[in-house]
């Protein structure tokens, strides 16, 4: 920047100056482009951002990128003769230039209220008129203009106050007179100028000015002047004016707690269960909880209060804070398990204290036991602020703590706006709901009486109440503005941004800079992170704490902005270029300190314009960490944010991996994921990344949107076949072979899928890798599709329970397998036990939704009990429970479950429309649905149709009902019904031989039972014309 000497002057008509010489005659668009690049403070500006800045949507040229290049070329041509540098980067441009606005802010901001006169005079001297006065209006230009004018007004008033203190009244009058015309309600300006007028012997003019300001305040705002204004006016009237520096405003109104007595009494009253405190942002939930803690402490009762962060840097961060609070309170740290010890240690350290082997579910169970024991033993109230941001792991722990005998908990949540989907907040665990309403007029009167300088009128109260909407945070900010003499008309909205900016002006330059750095770190920030940047950060931030902007915990070396809106306001006031640079700096500082990617991913994504490749890589690493913790919502949000951060500059591998993580999250959350997973597989294929393509293909073929009935998903089949032909690692090959089960389960390829799944089981056993074995066995339900596989399914279920005894996903899968076996074997007691386990675990599984499986199990169970009305009710829920699956799969599962009910009711013909729909959507070579049609026709008394279907199936020797077909015993039974009905002895002979090995079982459709096989054998036997061996087999089947 120093080498080229390029300067963009904004404080007046826009001009480009190179080495002290103004470049004349440039087109407005060239100047506008130079301005947009200059305000980025030397950082690259993306092309799409520049296009948005140059043209309104309705005026945008057909090819904006080409038009932008023309303007860039003109600007470069204007600068080139002077040796100025305009750099083109990938998808962005960068101009090395200084601005008079930056110099102005440096001069007035270096010392805050203590800025010397000469610095302020030099700053005011930079002013050449209305900033950017000749440029057309645009939101970003208006924002630059407003910021400059606002800073100039503040600097001019401060300089005038200093000039008065130096007995230079005439200069102060000359400075302020032009400003007084458009700022008639600014109390601070009126005080400074009236003091200067009085000093120059113009006392009557001073009093007229003050009277005019009072009128402007009352008529325009409905406000009376503040106490400083009233005392200053009295001093002029009595001749006792004190021309010293005006005394600082009173302390922040946010420090005062008003009302809420009923809610406070309710919250501190001893009671069991969970109380949910709900209200809009800024309504006072956090302040009320602080009062609860203080009241409990005054009565000798213990409490632990933590706040859930909106962007956690680690999985289960709130849980770690909660356990840390117990330890700080004297809890037994020695009794922590290794997993919990590491979780707590990572609150302040960059890595766990010691290696530990644990699962997520064991960690949750241990946390429930540890926290519950401490809370019940010491009668501790657990208080979770901002619970709408709870991560799912911590929420699951709180669910466990809410279960009998239960712990006393208070959780605050927003009643509107974004929130994490946490079942606990909407479950029966919440025993009390306390809605925090907006302040009424009486509450406003109480607050105003304690905090507003000077008297107030009813009109003032009503105005404040209306402008704040009864929101305590905004009400306090408005009162603070009034106390500081800041005009609060329609051009200065009651927003955190404006109010915070005014509050910052009373602080030193170093304090403001540290607040900006802290805001970039987040609503919760580390003092340790600030120390290398500013060694005196803690001392500087104490002023901000006194101003009510932050709360500091020196022992923990942590700080927190008093409200999210305050944090957002300060963050938005940081210039864009500075914001990018500091995000990049803090992100790399955290990475160098050994923190996990989740701790610095926010910074990497925010600085994507500087380093888009790093943003993508860090996004992948952080999303992977959330995926390992089954935090799918956070994984999805991060992966989508990383994809959006710079797709044009992103290498193929991280883009493919991020697409995979998006698709994986969507599938595990029960949403359509096929497009994202297909894109991930395509990108990995194009990049030649075999391992990543294998991973994407496994997800693509998993039970979900690509599981079809009667057909095979073409792209899933293509990727699976192609990847299996490559030289894979044994682990990748086993996973891919196992995924063939769900992909081919109900298609003409089902025998091939079963054979591949059996290969996967053998390979996993050979590799002796428990994790791989677990992954393979989790596909047992659709992988083991033959009636001969029943004992293997049973063995796999028992093995799953051994491999991961505390994992609810694994326990659910084992219970589902065993429940189906118990139904087939007519063991109603065992079926009831396994169904109870399914019910208990369905809401706790994280790997993927299980509502459909639970619904199908309910159908099968109630059919077995003979409770057909309840079974039918559950069958009708199948389409809704399986909304994330393909239409053909839902048609199949709904039809199979309803068919089981209708068969038991004697109403089987009613399902014929479903059967015809399945036949119509399947290839002619897949004839399993034809077998069902034959049985339904027989039940309907339609001999012709039943015989036609039997003859069609006989052509290939009833291949569709070979032992390799998933629901074969149900198909065999349906065909047996048709053979008996038509008297087809040839078909009866074939069917009898195939059914006889399973004569002691119920027929099974894959989701439910379909009557005893023994009944079909007895009906077939008279048609055989030959002796038969006893039915039943040592090899049980479906």
PDB file of N, CA and C in Angstrom, residues 159-161 163-164 168-180 192-198 200:
ATOM      1  N   UNK A 159     -14.673  17.544  19.783  1.00  0.00           N
ATOM      2  CA  UNK A 159     -13.686  18.608  19.575  1.00  0.00           C
ATOM      3  C   UNK A 159     -14.217  19.932  20.120  1.00  0.00           C
ATOM      4  N   UNK A 160     -15.497  20.206  19.904  1.00  0.00           N
ATOM      5  CA  UNK A 160     -16.075  21.452  20.411  1.00  0.00           C
ATOM      6  C   UNK A 160     -16.002  21.501  21.927  1.00  0.00           C
ATOM      7  N   UNK A 161     -16.262  20.368  22.585  1.00  0.00           N
ATOM      8  CA  UNK A 161     -16.174  20.329  24.052  1.00  0.00           C
ATOM      9  C   UNK A 161     -14.758  20.643  24.516  1.00  0.00           C
ATOM     10  N   UNK A 163     -12.519  22.369  22.773  1.00  0.00           N
ATOM     11  CA  UNK A 163     -12.237  23.780  22.458  1.00  0.00           C
ATOM     12  C   UNK A 163     -12.823  24.704  23.525  1.00  0.00           C
ATOM     13  N   UNK A 164     -14.034  24.384  23.998  1.00  0.00           N
ATOM     14  CA  UNK A 164     -14.639  25.176  25.073  1.00  0.00           C
ATOM     15  C   UNK A 164     -13.782  25.092  26.327  1.00  0.00           C
ATOM     16  N   UNK A 168     -11.814  28.376  23.726  1.00  0.00           N
ATOM     17  CA  UNK A 168     -11.806  28.684  22.295  1.00  0.00           C
ATOM     18  C   UNK A 168     -13.243  28.583  21.767  1.00  0.00           C
ATOM     19  N   UNK A 169     -14.111  29.365  22.387  1.00  0.00           N
ATOM     20  CA  UNK A 169     -15.536  29.272  22.099  1.00  0.00           C
ATOM     21  C   UNK A 169     -15.904  29.596  20.664  1.00  0.00           C
ATOM     22  N   UNK A 170     -15.289  30.619  20.070  1.00  0.00           N
ATOM     23  CA  UNK A 170     -15.627  31.030  18.702  1.00  0.00           C
ATOM     24  C   UNK A 170     -15.380  29.893  17.719  1.00  0.00           C
ATOM     25  N   UNK A 171     -14.269  29.174  17.893  1.00  0.00           N
ATOM     26  CA  UNK A 171     -13.962  28.053  17.000  1.00  0.00           C
ATOM     27  C   UNK A 171     -14.988  26.928  17.165  1.00  0.00           C
ATOM     28  N   UNK A 172     -15.405  26.705  18.420  1.00  0.00           N
ATOM     29  CA  UNK A 172     -16.408  25.672  18.671  1.00  0.00           C
ATOM     30  C   UNK A 172     -17.732  26.034  17.992  1.00  0.00           C
ATOM     31  N   UNK A 173     -18.121  27.320  18.044  1.00  0.00           N
ATOM     32  CA  UNK A 173     -19.376  27.763  17.410  1.00  0.00           C
ATOM     33  C   UNK A 173     -19.297  27.556  15.900  1.00  0.00           C
ATOM     34  N   UNK A 174     -18.187  27.961  15.311  1.00  0.00           N
ATOM     35  CA  UNK A 174     -18.022  27.815  13.866  1.00  0.00           C
ATOM     36  C   UNK A 174     -18.096  26.350  13.439  1.00  0.00           C
ATOM     37  N   UNK A 175     -17.587  25.468  14.282  1.00  0.00           N
ATOM     38  CA  UNK A 175     -17.595  24.035  13.978  1.00  0.00           C
ATOM     39  C   UNK A 175     -18.998  23.440  14.061  1.00  0.00           C
ATOM     40  N   UNK A 176     -19.762  23.830  15.096  1.00  0.00           N
ATOM     41  CA  UNK A 176     -21.040  23.183  15.374  1.00  0.00           C
ATOM     42  C   UNK A 176     -22.226  23.821  14.665  1.00  0.00           C
ATOM     43  N   UNK A 177     -22.134  25.100  14.326  1.00  0.00           N
ATOM     44  CA  UNK A 177     -23.291  25.797  13.749  1.00  0.00           C
ATOM     45  C   UNK A 177     -23.872  25.071  12.533  1.00  0.00           C
ATOM     46  N   UNK A 178     -23.057  24.623  11.554  1.00  0.00           N
ATOM     47  CA  UNK A 178     -23.655  23.920  10.405  1.00  0.00           C
ATOM     48  C   UNK A 178     -24.329  22.608  10.798  1.00  0.00           C
ATOM     49  N   UNK A 179     -23.813  21.966  11.843  1.00  0.00           N
ATOM     50  CA  UNK A 179     -24.363  20.674  12.266  1.00  0.00           C
ATOM     51  C   UNK A 179     -25.668  20.831  13.026  1.00  0.00           C
ATOM     52  N   UNK A 180     -25.863  21.961  13.702  1.00  0.00           N
ATOM     53  CA  UNK A 180     -27.050  22.148  14.528  1.00  0.00           C
ATOM     54  C   UNK A 180     -28.318  22.190  13.688  1.00  0.00           C
ATOM     55  N   UNK A 192     -22.826  21.582  24.173  1.00  0.00           N
ATOM     56  CA  UNK A 192     -21.503  22.105  23.788  1.00  0.00           C
ATOM     57  C   UNK A 192     -21.619  23.473  23.120  1.00  0.00           C
ATOM     58  N   UNK A 193     -22.582  23.614  22.204  1.00  0.00           N
ATOM     59  CA  UNK A 193     -22.684  24.876  21.477  1.00  0.00           C
ATOM     60  C   UNK A 193     -23.204  25.996  22.378  1.00  0.00           C
ATOM     61  N   UNK A 194     -24.142  25.692  23.270  1.00  0.00           N
ATOM     62  CA  UNK A 194     -24.646  26.742  24.179  1.00  0.00           C
ATOM     63  C   UNK A 194     -23.554  27.182  25.148  1.00  0.00           C
ATOM     64  N   UNK A 195     -22.679  26.235  25.532  1.00  0.00           N
ATOM     65  CA  UNK A 195     -21.553  26.613  26.383  1.00  0.00           C
ATOM     66  C   UNK A 195     -20.615  27.572  25.649  1.00  0.00           C
ATOM     67  N   UNK A 196     -20.377  27.287  24.369  1.00  0.00           N
ATOM     68  CA  UNK A 196     -19.509  28.166  23.578  1.00  0.00           C
ATOM     69  C   UNK A 196     -20.154  29.533  23.374  1.00  0.00           C
ATOM     70  N   UNK A 197     -21.447  29.542  23.109  1.00  0.00           N
ATOM     71  CA  UNK A 197     -22.147  30.827  22.949  1.00  0.00           C
ATOM     72  C   UNK A 197     -22.089  31.654  24.228  1.00  0.00           C
ATOM     73  N   UNK A 198     -22.311  31.006  25.366  1.00  0.00           N
ATOM     74  CA  UNK A 198     -22.237  31.707  26.650  1.00  0.00           C
ATOM     75  C   UNK A 198     -20.842  32.266  26.870  1.00  0.00           C
ATOM     76  N   UNK A 200     -18.827  33.247  24.706  1.00  0.00           N
ATOM     77  CA  UNK A 200     -18.605  34.388  23.808  1.00  0.00           C
ATOM     78  C   UNK A 200     -19.571  35.535  24.098  1.00  0.00           C
TER      79      UNK A 200
END
